[in-house]
Amino acid sequence: MMHTGLFADLPPAARLSSALLASRMADRAPQGDAIKPMMEALGVKIAGVLAGLNPAPAQVTLASLGIVTIDFGRRQSETLRLVSARGTLRLRLAAGRDLDSLLCEAAFGGTGQMMHGDPALSEEHPPSHIEQRLRAHVFDAVAEALAQLLRQAGVEDLTCSASRDEARIKGRSPASEAYVARFLVTLFALSAEFEVQAERDVLRDLLGVGADHEDVAPAHAQLGLPGLAPCAVELAARLPRELMDFQRVAALKPGDLLELSARPDAVVEVVSGDRPVFRARLVPRSEGRLQLDIEGAA
Amino acid sequence: MSVETEAGQEARLDLIGRVPVTVQVVLGSVKMPIADLARIAAGSSLLLDQQLTDPVTVLVNGHRVALGELYVMEGEEGQLAVKITDVFRPRDLI
């Protein structure tokens, strides 16, 4: 049961750290960045949603865990879109067993003991899909809260997409850093990590912050025909071109070592088709993926 | 029709063999909506679909000729190198 009144009337125990946002991009964000207070307000809303799940006023403690840059390729199942003429914002809540337990405790007014040691609630014997329904409920509430905050910030044409078409939204957005607001929610004896992801560039576009000139439209809005925006292009990263004798490459066979003059920190050429579009540096990521840090146009 | 001498043929092959060609190694790629492409600027990051250990493609004058693994050579310079794992035959390229 949802107590919507608690959205505006949080229990005193709901607290939010002021140091909500920090990322490796933070030093590039303008001081007056409107994203930070908006995400802080979203944190308060989340506390309200969690508190509102419980018939009795619950002790909800909310602390920020900071912001990290995320790989959108790891996007998981529950994602919802907020669509505006200025961009599409994607949200995802962390959904795990800890959060499920916490939500069940919140909904049924437990003491933090119910989910522990009960064989009926083990992975092999799931009691029901109540956790999924609760998660969906919280997810919708948080998405609506963010939409409401964005509207208050002046984003008038924002709509929640009813569709959760994963095929359409699963794609990574490699061009965009992400703000990931991570909260540690403690309720009764349980804690769970709660995460809201939002693409940094889209947020900034939506809020109209960070532009050098206020009358300059976001880059993707200057493309012209709006229907072309989803058209996909393929970018390839190539090491610098090298000249070699034909006989050297003609004799190549498996096992041969083709020595290059480029070093690992070489400037990489990013091409679309055969046309160079960017210069970049290669950055190996901890999980083994290759990342390119763009230095500028080719 | 003149008959090419063996020495003449060798000279010709040697000449062809010394013709410079452009070699380039493709590390990987990523697909994205053109709207995202428009947002890329200095400071942006692109995450390629490939792992560091995935095969790279060797292009010669823009044509794919081989696959290989990327290595860093030992020594002070630490240049990159590609250990060839597969060579494309003409029918692979069709």
Short mmCIF file of C-alpha atoms in Angstrom, two decimals:
data_model
loop_
_atom_site.label_atom_id
_atom_site.label_comp_id
_atom_site.label_asym_id
_atom_site.label_seq_id
_atom_site.Cartn_x
_atom_site.Cartn_y
_atom_site.Cartn_z
CA MET A 1 0.00 0.00 0.00
CA MET A 2 1.36 3.36 -0.99
CA HIS A 3 1.12 6.41 1.21
CA THR A 4 1.63 9.18 -1.26
CA GLY A 5 1.43 11.78 1.48
CA LEU A 6 4.79 10.68 2.71
CA PHE A 7 6.33 11.99 -0.46
CA ALA A 8 6.01 15.45 0.98
CA ASP A 9 6.17 14.53 4.64
CA LEU A 10 9.24 12.47 5.22
CA PRO A 11 9.93 10.89 8.56
CA PRO A 12 12.64 12.75 10.46
CA ALA A 13 15.03 9.85 10.10
CA ALA A 14 15.20 10.26 6.35
CA ARG A 15 18.48 11.95 5.73
CA LEU A 16 20.44 12.62 2.65
CA SER A 17 24.08 13.36 2.40
CA SER A 18 24.85 16.63 0.73
CA ALA A 19 27.77 15.07 -1.06
CA LEU A 20 25.51 13.23 -3.45
CA LEU A 21 27.26 13.71 -6.70
CA ALA A 22 30.88 13.13 -7.42
CA SER A 23 32.34 11.68 -10.53
CA ARG A 24 35.48 11.83 -12.46
CA MET A 25 33.66 14.27 -14.67
CA ALA A 26 32.70 16.45 -11.75
CA ASP A 27 35.60 18.83 -12.24
CA ARG A 28 34.27 19.59 -15.69
CA ALA A 29 30.77 20.35 -14.48
CA PRO A 30 29.89 24.00 -13.99
CA GLN A 31 29.48 25.13 -10.40
CA GLY A 32 25.89 26.06 -10.95
CA ASP A 33 25.10 22.66 -12.33
CA ALA A 34 21.38 22.05 -11.88
CA ILE A 35 21.84 18.31 -11.93
CA LYS A 36 23.19 17.99 -8.41
CA PRO A 37 20.29 19.58 -6.53
CA MET A 38 17.86 17.71 -8.74
CA MET A 39 19.45 14.38 -7.92
CA GLU A 40 19.56 15.32 -4.25
CA ALA A 41 15.86 16.02 -4.40
CA LEU A 42 15.38 12.69 -6.11
CA GLY A 43 17.15 11.04 -3.20
CA VAL A 44 14.64 12.59 -0.83
CA LYS A 45 11.85 11.31 -3.04
CA ILE A 46 13.32 7.82 -2.93
CA ALA A 47 13.38 7.97 0.85
CA GLY A 48 9.75 8.98 0.67
CA VAL A 49 8.88 6.07 -1.59
CA LEU A 50 10.56 3.60 0.74
CA ALA A 51 8.96 5.14 3.80
CA GLY A 52 5.62 5.13 2.04
CA LEU A 53 5.72 1.38 1.53
CA ASN A 54 5.29 0.82 5.23
CA PRO A 55 1.96 1.31 6.97
CA ALA A 56 3.77 2.62 10.01
CA PRO A 57 6.30 5.42 9.73
CA ALA A 58 9.54 3.62 9.08
CA GLN A 59 13.03 4.50 9.99
CA VAL A 60 14.59 5.14 6.63
CA THR A 61 18.18 6.19 6.53
CA LEU A 62 19.52 7.26 3.23
CA ALA A 63 23.16 7.88 2.52
CA SER A 64 24.87 8.54 -0.73
CA LEU A 65 27.56 6.24 -1.99
CA GLY A 66 28.82 8.56 -4.65
CA ILE A 67 28.73 8.54 -8.37
CA VAL A 68 30.51 6.28 -10.77
CA THR A 69 30.80 6.16 -14.50
CA ILE A 70 28.91 3.23 -15.87
CA ASP A 71 28.97 1.08 -18.91
CA PHE A 72 25.56 1.08 -20.48
CA GLY A 73 26.33 -2.31 -21.94
CA ARG A 74 25.67 -3.73 -18.49
CA ARG A 75 22.18 -2.34 -18.49
CA GLN A 76 19.81 -4.85 -17.05
CA SER A 77 16.20 -5.62 -17.17
CA GLU A 78 14.33 -2.84 -15.51
CA THR A 79 14.76 0.29 -17.44
CA LEU A 80 12.28 2.97 -18.20
CA ARG A 81 12.50 5.88 -20.54
CA LEU A 82 11.56 9.46 -19.99
CA VAL A 83 11.21 10.97 -23.40
CA SER A 84 11.50 14.62 -24.25
CA ALA A 85 12.12 16.50 -27.44
CA ARG A 86 15.56 17.24 -26.02
CA GLY A 87 16.55 13.70 -25.28
CA THR A 88 15.71 10.38 -23.75
CA LEU A 89 16.61 9.77 -20.16
CA ARG A 90 17.04 6.22 -19.01
CA LEU A 91 16.67 5.10 -15.47
CA ARG A 92 17.53 1.89 -13.79
CA LEU A 93 17.11 0.86 -10.24
CA ALA A 94 19.47 -1.61 -8.71
CA ALA A 95 17.49 -4.74 -8.20
CA GLY A 96 18.91 -7.50 -6.12
CA ARG A 97 17.98 -9.83 -3.35
CA ASP A 98 18.97 -7.29 -0.71
CA LEU A 99 16.66 -4.71 -2.18
CA ASP A 100 13.92 -7.31 -2.53
CA SER A 101 14.23 -8.19 1.14
CA LEU A 102 14.17 -4.58 2.13
CA LEU A 103 11.11 -3.87 0.04
CA CYS A 104 9.26 -6.84 1.51
CA GLU A 105 10.16 -5.72 4.99
CA ALA A 106 8.99 -2.23 4.22
CA ALA A 107 5.73 -3.45 2.75
CA PHE A 108 4.86 -5.84 5.56
CA GLY A 109 6.23 -3.91 8.48
CA GLY A 110 8.66 -6.58 9.49
CA THR A 111 11.53 -6.40 11.82
CA GLY A 112 14.30 -7.38 9.51
CA GLN A 113 14.11 -11.01 10.55
CA MET A 114 11.47 -12.32 8.20
CA MET A 115 13.65 -12.78 5.16
CA HIS A 116 16.44 -14.52 7.01
CA GLY A 117 16.45 -18.18 7.78
CA ASP A 118 13.08 -18.94 6.33
CA PRO A 119 13.52 -21.85 3.92
CA ALA A 120 10.28 -20.97 2.19
CA LEU A 121 11.94 -17.77 1.04
CA SER A 122 15.11 -19.32 -0.26
CA GLU A 123 16.08 -19.14 -3.90
CA GLU A 124 14.85 -22.70 -4.43
CA HIS A 125 11.45 -21.90 -2.99
CA PRO A 126 10.47 -18.42 -4.05
CA PRO A 127 7.29 -17.56 -2.21
CA SER A 128 5.80 -15.38 -4.87
CA HIS A 129 6.64 -12.58 -7.21
CA ILE A 130 5.85 -10.02 -4.58
CA GLU A 131 9.40 -8.65 -4.74
CA GLN A 132 9.10 -8.07 -8.46
CA ARG A 133 5.82 -6.28 -8.04
CA LEU A 134 7.25 -4.15 -5.26
CA ARG A 135 10.29 -3.32 -7.31
CA ALA A 136 8.11 -2.34 -10.26
CA HIS A 137 6.03 -0.21 -7.95
CA VAL A 138 9.06 1.55 -6.52
CA PHE A 139 10.56 1.86 -9.96
CA ASP A 140 7.48 3.60 -11.33
CA ALA A 141 7.30 5.86 -8.29
CA VAL A 142 10.93 6.91 -8.65
CA ALA A 143 10.59 7.43 -12.38
CA GLU A 144 7.54 9.59 -11.82
CA ALA A 145 9.38 11.49 -9.09
CA LEU A 146 12.23 12.23 -11.45
CA ALA A 147 9.82 13.25 -14.19
CA GLN A 148 8.14 15.57 -11.71
CA LEU A 149 11.46 17.11 -10.73
CA LEU A 150 12.41 17.61 -14.35
CA ARG A 151 9.09 19.27 -15.06
CA GLN A 152 9.67 21.57 -12.10
CA ALA A 153 13.03 22.38 -13.66
CA GLY A 154 11.27 23.50 -16.80
CA VAL A 155 11.27 20.40 -18.96
CA GLU A 156 7.70 20.72 -20.13
CA ASP A 157 7.46 18.12 -22.85
CA LEU A 158 8.63 15.17 -20.79
CA THR A 159 6.60 12.01 -20.93
CA CYS A 160 7.13 8.64 -19.34
CA SER A 161 7.32 5.99 -21.98
CA ALA A 162 4.85 3.24 -21.26
CA SER A 163 6.93 0.83 -23.25
CA ARG A 164 9.79 -1.06 -21.70
CA ASP A 165 10.97 -2.29 -25.02
CA GLU A 166 14.39 -3.64 -24.14
CA ALA A 167 15.23 -4.20 -27.78
CA ARG A 168 15.02 -0.50 -28.36
CA ILE A 169 16.73 0.74 -25.25
CA LYS A 170 19.34 -1.88 -24.60
CA GLY A 171 21.92 -0.23 -26.77
CA ARG A 172 24.82 1.45 -25.09
CA SER A 173 25.27 5.16 -25.23
CA PRO A 174 29.01 5.24 -25.35
CA ALA A 175 29.18 8.91 -26.05
CA SER A 176 27.67 9.80 -22.76
CA GLU A 177 29.00 9.79 -19.27
CA ALA A 178 26.44 8.86 -16.71
CA TYR A 179 25.40 10.21 -13.41
CA VAL A 180 24.71 7.30 -11.16
CA ALA A 181 23.19 8.32 -7.89
CA ARG A 182 23.77 5.48 -5.47
CA PHE A 183 22.02 5.43 -2.17
CA LEU A 184 22.42 3.13 0.75
CA VAL A 185 18.96 2.59 2.14
CA THR A 186 18.73 1.21 5.64
CA LEU A 187 15.38 0.08 6.90
CA PHE A 188 14.97 -1.85 10.13
CA ALA A 189 17.93 -4.21 10.18
CA LEU A 190 18.30 -4.36 6.42
CA SER A 191 20.35 -2.30 4.02
CA ALA A 192 20.24 -2.27 0.28
CA GLU A 193 21.94 -0.33 -2.41
CA PHE A 194 19.61 1.73 -4.49
CA GLU A 195 20.80 3.14 -7.74
CA VAL A 196 19.41 5.60 -10.22
CA GLN A 197 21.32 6.05 -13.43
CA ALA A 198 20.89 8.94 -15.75
CA GLU A 199 22.89 9.85 -18.76
CA ARG A 200 24.90 12.91 -17.99
CA ASP A 201 24.69 14.52 -21.39
CA VAL A 202 20.96 13.92 -21.70
CA LEU A 203 20.34 15.36 -18.26
CA ARG A 204 22.38 18.40 -19.14
CA ASP A 205 20.54 18.77 -22.41
CA LEU A 206 17.19 18.42 -20.71
CA LEU A 207 18.06 20.94 -18.07
CA GLY A 208 19.82 23.24 -20.50
CA VAL A 209 22.95 23.43 -18.37
CA GLY A 210 26.54 23.45 -19.39
CA ALA A 211 26.05 25.07 -22.78
CA ASP A 212 28.33 27.95 -23.59
CA HIS A 213 25.44 29.89 -25.01
CA GLU A 214 21.93 29.41 -23.80
CA ASP A 215 20.47 29.83 -27.25
CA VAL A 216 22.57 27.04 -28.71
CA ALA A 217 20.54 23.87 -29.19
CA PRO A 218 22.05 20.55 -28.13
CA ALA A 219 24.31 19.14 -30.80
CA HIS A 220 22.00 16.29 -31.66
CA ALA A 221 19.12 18.70 -32.03
CA GLN A 222 21.02 20.48 -34.78
CA LEU A 223 21.04 17.44 -36.99
CA GLY A 224 18.00 18.54 -38.85
CA LEU A 225 15.57 15.81 -39.75
CA PRO A 226 14.58 14.40 -36.33
CA GLY A 227 13.81 10.99 -37.73
CA LEU A 228 17.46 10.51 -38.55
CA ALA A 229 18.59 10.70 -34.94
CA PRO A 230 18.24 6.93 -34.25
CA CYS A 231 20.13 5.98 -37.42
CA ALA A 232 23.12 3.95 -36.38
CA VAL A 233 26.65 4.57 -37.52
CA GLU A 234 29.66 2.40 -36.89
CA LEU A 235 32.86 3.91 -35.63
CA ALA A 236 36.09 1.95 -35.85
CA ALA A 237 39.32 2.62 -34.01
CA ARG A 238 42.47 2.25 -36.06
CA LEU A 239 46.10 2.53 -35.12
CA PRO A 240 48.13 5.06 -37.14
CA ARG A 241 48.77 4.17 -40.76
CA GLU A 242 52.17 2.77 -41.55
CA LEU A 243 53.98 2.27 -44.84
CA MET A 244 55.55 -1.12 -45.45
CA ASP A 245 57.00 -2.86 -48.45
CA PHE A 246 54.54 -4.99 -50.33
CA GLN A 247 56.77 -8.04 -49.97
CA ARG A 248 56.68 -7.70 -46.18
CA VAL A 249 52.92 -7.95 -45.97
CA ALA A 250 52.60 -10.38 -48.88
CA ALA A 251 54.68 -12.88 -46.96
CA LEU A 252 52.60 -12.71 -43.78
CA LYS A 253 51.44 -16.05 -42.43
CA PRO A 254 49.98 -17.25 -39.15
CA GLY A 255 52.50 -17.01 -36.35
CA ASP A 256 54.37 -14.06 -37.85
CA LEU A 257 54.87 -10.96 -35.78
CA LEU A 258 54.00 -7.75 -37.57
CA GLU A 259 55.93 -5.07 -35.74
CA LEU A 260 54.39 -1.62 -35.73
CA SER A 261 55.91 1.71 -34.92
CA ALA A 262 52.89 2.76 -32.83
CA ARG A 263 53.08 2.54 -29.07
CA PRO A 264 50.18 1.81 -26.72
CA ASP A 265 49.71 5.52 -26.04
CA ALA A 266 49.54 6.37 -29.73
CA VAL A 267 46.83 8.64 -31.04
CA VAL A 268 44.17 6.41 -32.53
CA GLU A 269 42.18 7.32 -35.58
CA VAL A 270 38.42 6.93 -35.20
CA VAL A 271 36.79 6.44 -38.56
CA SER A 272 33.29 6.10 -39.89
CA GLY A 273 33.53 4.12 -43.07
CA ASP A 274 36.91 5.26 -44.30
CA ARG A 275 36.48 8.82 -43.17
CA PRO A 276 38.45 9.86 -40.08
CA VAL A 277 36.18 11.67 -37.64
CA PHE A 278 38.03 11.82 -34.31
CA ARG A 279 41.45 11.50 -32.71
CA ALA A 280 41.54 9.45 -29.53
CA ARG A 281 43.75 7.72 -27.00
CA LEU A 282 43.40 4.08 -26.14
CA VAL A 283 42.54 3.28 -22.54
CA PRO A 284 42.32 -0.36 -21.47
CA ARG A 285 39.51 -0.81 -18.98
CA SER A 286 39.76 -3.00 -15.94
CA GLU A 287 37.17 -5.41 -17.27
CA GLY A 288 39.21 -5.86 -20.44
CA ARG A 289 37.17 -3.68 -22.75
CA LEU A 290 38.82 -1.05 -24.86
CA GLN A 291 37.94 2.56 -24.22
CA LEU A 292 38.79 5.52 -26.37
CA ASP A 293 39.18 8.93 -24.83
CA ILE A 294 38.34 11.42 -27.54
CA GLU A 295 40.90 14.19 -28.00
CA GLY A 296 39.18 16.07 -30.77
CA ALA A 297 38.03 16.05 -34.32
CA ALA A 298 40.23 14.38 -36.90
CA MET B 1 55.53 -11.07 -77.95
CA SER B 2 58.79 -10.84 -76.08
CA VAL B 3 59.83 -13.53 -73.63
CA GLU B 4 60.88 -12.17 -70.26
CA THR B 5 64.17 -13.46 -69.02
CA GLU B 6 64.49 -14.99 -65.58
CA ALA B 7 66.65 -12.11 -64.46
CA GLY B 8 64.12 -9.65 -65.79
CA GLN B 9 61.31 -11.38 -63.94
CA GLU B 10 63.25 -11.29 -60.68
CA ALA B 11 63.95 -7.61 -61.15
CA ARG B 12 60.28 -6.97 -61.75
CA LEU B 13 59.20 -8.95 -58.65
CA ASP B 14 61.82 -7.14 -56.62
CA LEU B 15 60.45 -3.84 -57.85
CA ILE B 16 56.90 -4.84 -56.98
CA GLY B 17 58.03 -6.13 -53.63
CA ARG B 18 59.41 -2.76 -52.70
CA VAL B 19 56.23 -0.92 -53.56
CA PRO B 20 55.01 0.74 -50.37
CA VAL B 21 51.56 -0.17 -49.11
CA THR B 22 49.59 1.30 -46.26
CA VAL B 23 49.11 -0.97 -43.28
CA GLN B 24 46.61 -0.16 -40.61
CA VAL B 25 45.34 -2.15 -37.65
CA VAL B 26 41.68 -1.98 -36.67
CA LEU B 27 41.34 -2.34 -32.91
CA GLY B 28 37.59 -2.55 -32.73
CA SER B 29 34.38 -0.76 -33.40
CA VAL B 30 31.17 0.41 -31.86
CA LYS B 31 27.75 1.21 -33.28
CA MET B 32 25.75 4.14 -32.02
CA PRO B 33 22.82 6.33 -33.02
CA ILE B 34 23.87 9.34 -35.00
CA ALA B 35 22.37 11.50 -32.27
CA ASP B 36 25.01 10.12 -29.89
CA LEU B 37 27.70 10.70 -32.48
CA ALA B 38 26.70 14.34 -32.55
CA ARG B 39 27.35 14.61 -28.82
CA ILE B 40 30.91 13.34 -28.97
CA ALA B 41 33.46 15.99 -28.18
CA ALA B 42 36.92 16.24 -26.68
CA GLY B 43 36.73 14.54 -23.30
CA SER B 44 34.06 12.04 -24.30
CA SER B 45 34.75 8.36 -23.95
CA LEU B 46 33.84 5.60 -26.32
CA LEU B 47 33.69 2.02 -25.21
CA LEU B 48 34.46 -0.39 -28.00
CA ASP B 49 32.63 -3.67 -28.33
CA GLN B 50 35.90 -5.57 -28.31
CA GLN B 51 38.06 -6.81 -25.48
CA LEU B 52 41.74 -6.06 -25.41
CA THR B 53 42.40 -9.71 -26.16
CA ASP B 54 40.00 -9.95 -29.10
CA PRO B 55 41.49 -10.33 -32.59
CA VAL B 56 42.43 -7.18 -34.45
CA THR B 57 42.14 -6.78 -38.20
CA VAL B 58 45.08 -5.89 -40.41
CA LEU B 59 44.20 -3.71 -43.38
CA VAL B 60 46.49 -3.25 -46.36
CA ASN B 61 45.54 -0.34 -48.54
CA GLY B 62 42.12 -0.54 -46.89
CA HIS B 63 41.60 -4.24 -47.58
CA ARG B 64 41.31 -6.81 -44.82
CA VAL B 65 44.18 -9.22 -45.17
CA ALA B 66 44.70 -10.79 -41.78
CA LEU B 67 43.61 -11.18 -38.19
CA GLY B 68 45.97 -11.12 -35.28
CA GLU B 69 46.51 -10.56 -31.60
CA LEU B 70 47.80 -7.31 -30.25
CA TYR B 71 51.05 -7.40 -28.31
CA VAL B 72 53.43 -4.91 -26.80
CA MET B 73 57.05 -5.52 -27.70
CA GLU B 74 59.54 -5.86 -24.90
CA GLY B 75 62.11 -3.12 -24.61
CA GLU B 76 62.29 0.56 -23.93
CA GLU B 77 60.25 1.62 -26.92
CA GLY B 78 57.43 -0.80 -26.20
CA GLN B 79 55.95 -0.66 -29.67
CA LEU B 80 52.82 -2.54 -30.54
CA ALA B 81 52.91 -5.61 -32.70
CA VAL B 82 50.36 -7.94 -34.19
CA LYS B 83 50.88 -11.67 -34.05
CA ILE B 84 49.15 -12.97 -37.14
CA THR B 85 46.60 -15.68 -36.43
CA ASP B 86 44.69 -15.89 -39.71
CA VAL B 87 45.38 -14.74 -43.24
CA PHE B 88 42.40 -14.05 -45.46
CA ARG B 89 42.34 -15.96 -48.70
CA PRO B 90 40.66 -14.33 -51.70
CA ARG B 91 37.47 -16.32 -51.22
CA ASP B 92 37.27 -15.09 -47.60
CA LEU B 93 37.08 -11.58 -48.93
CA ILE B 94 34.14 -12.12 -51.26
#
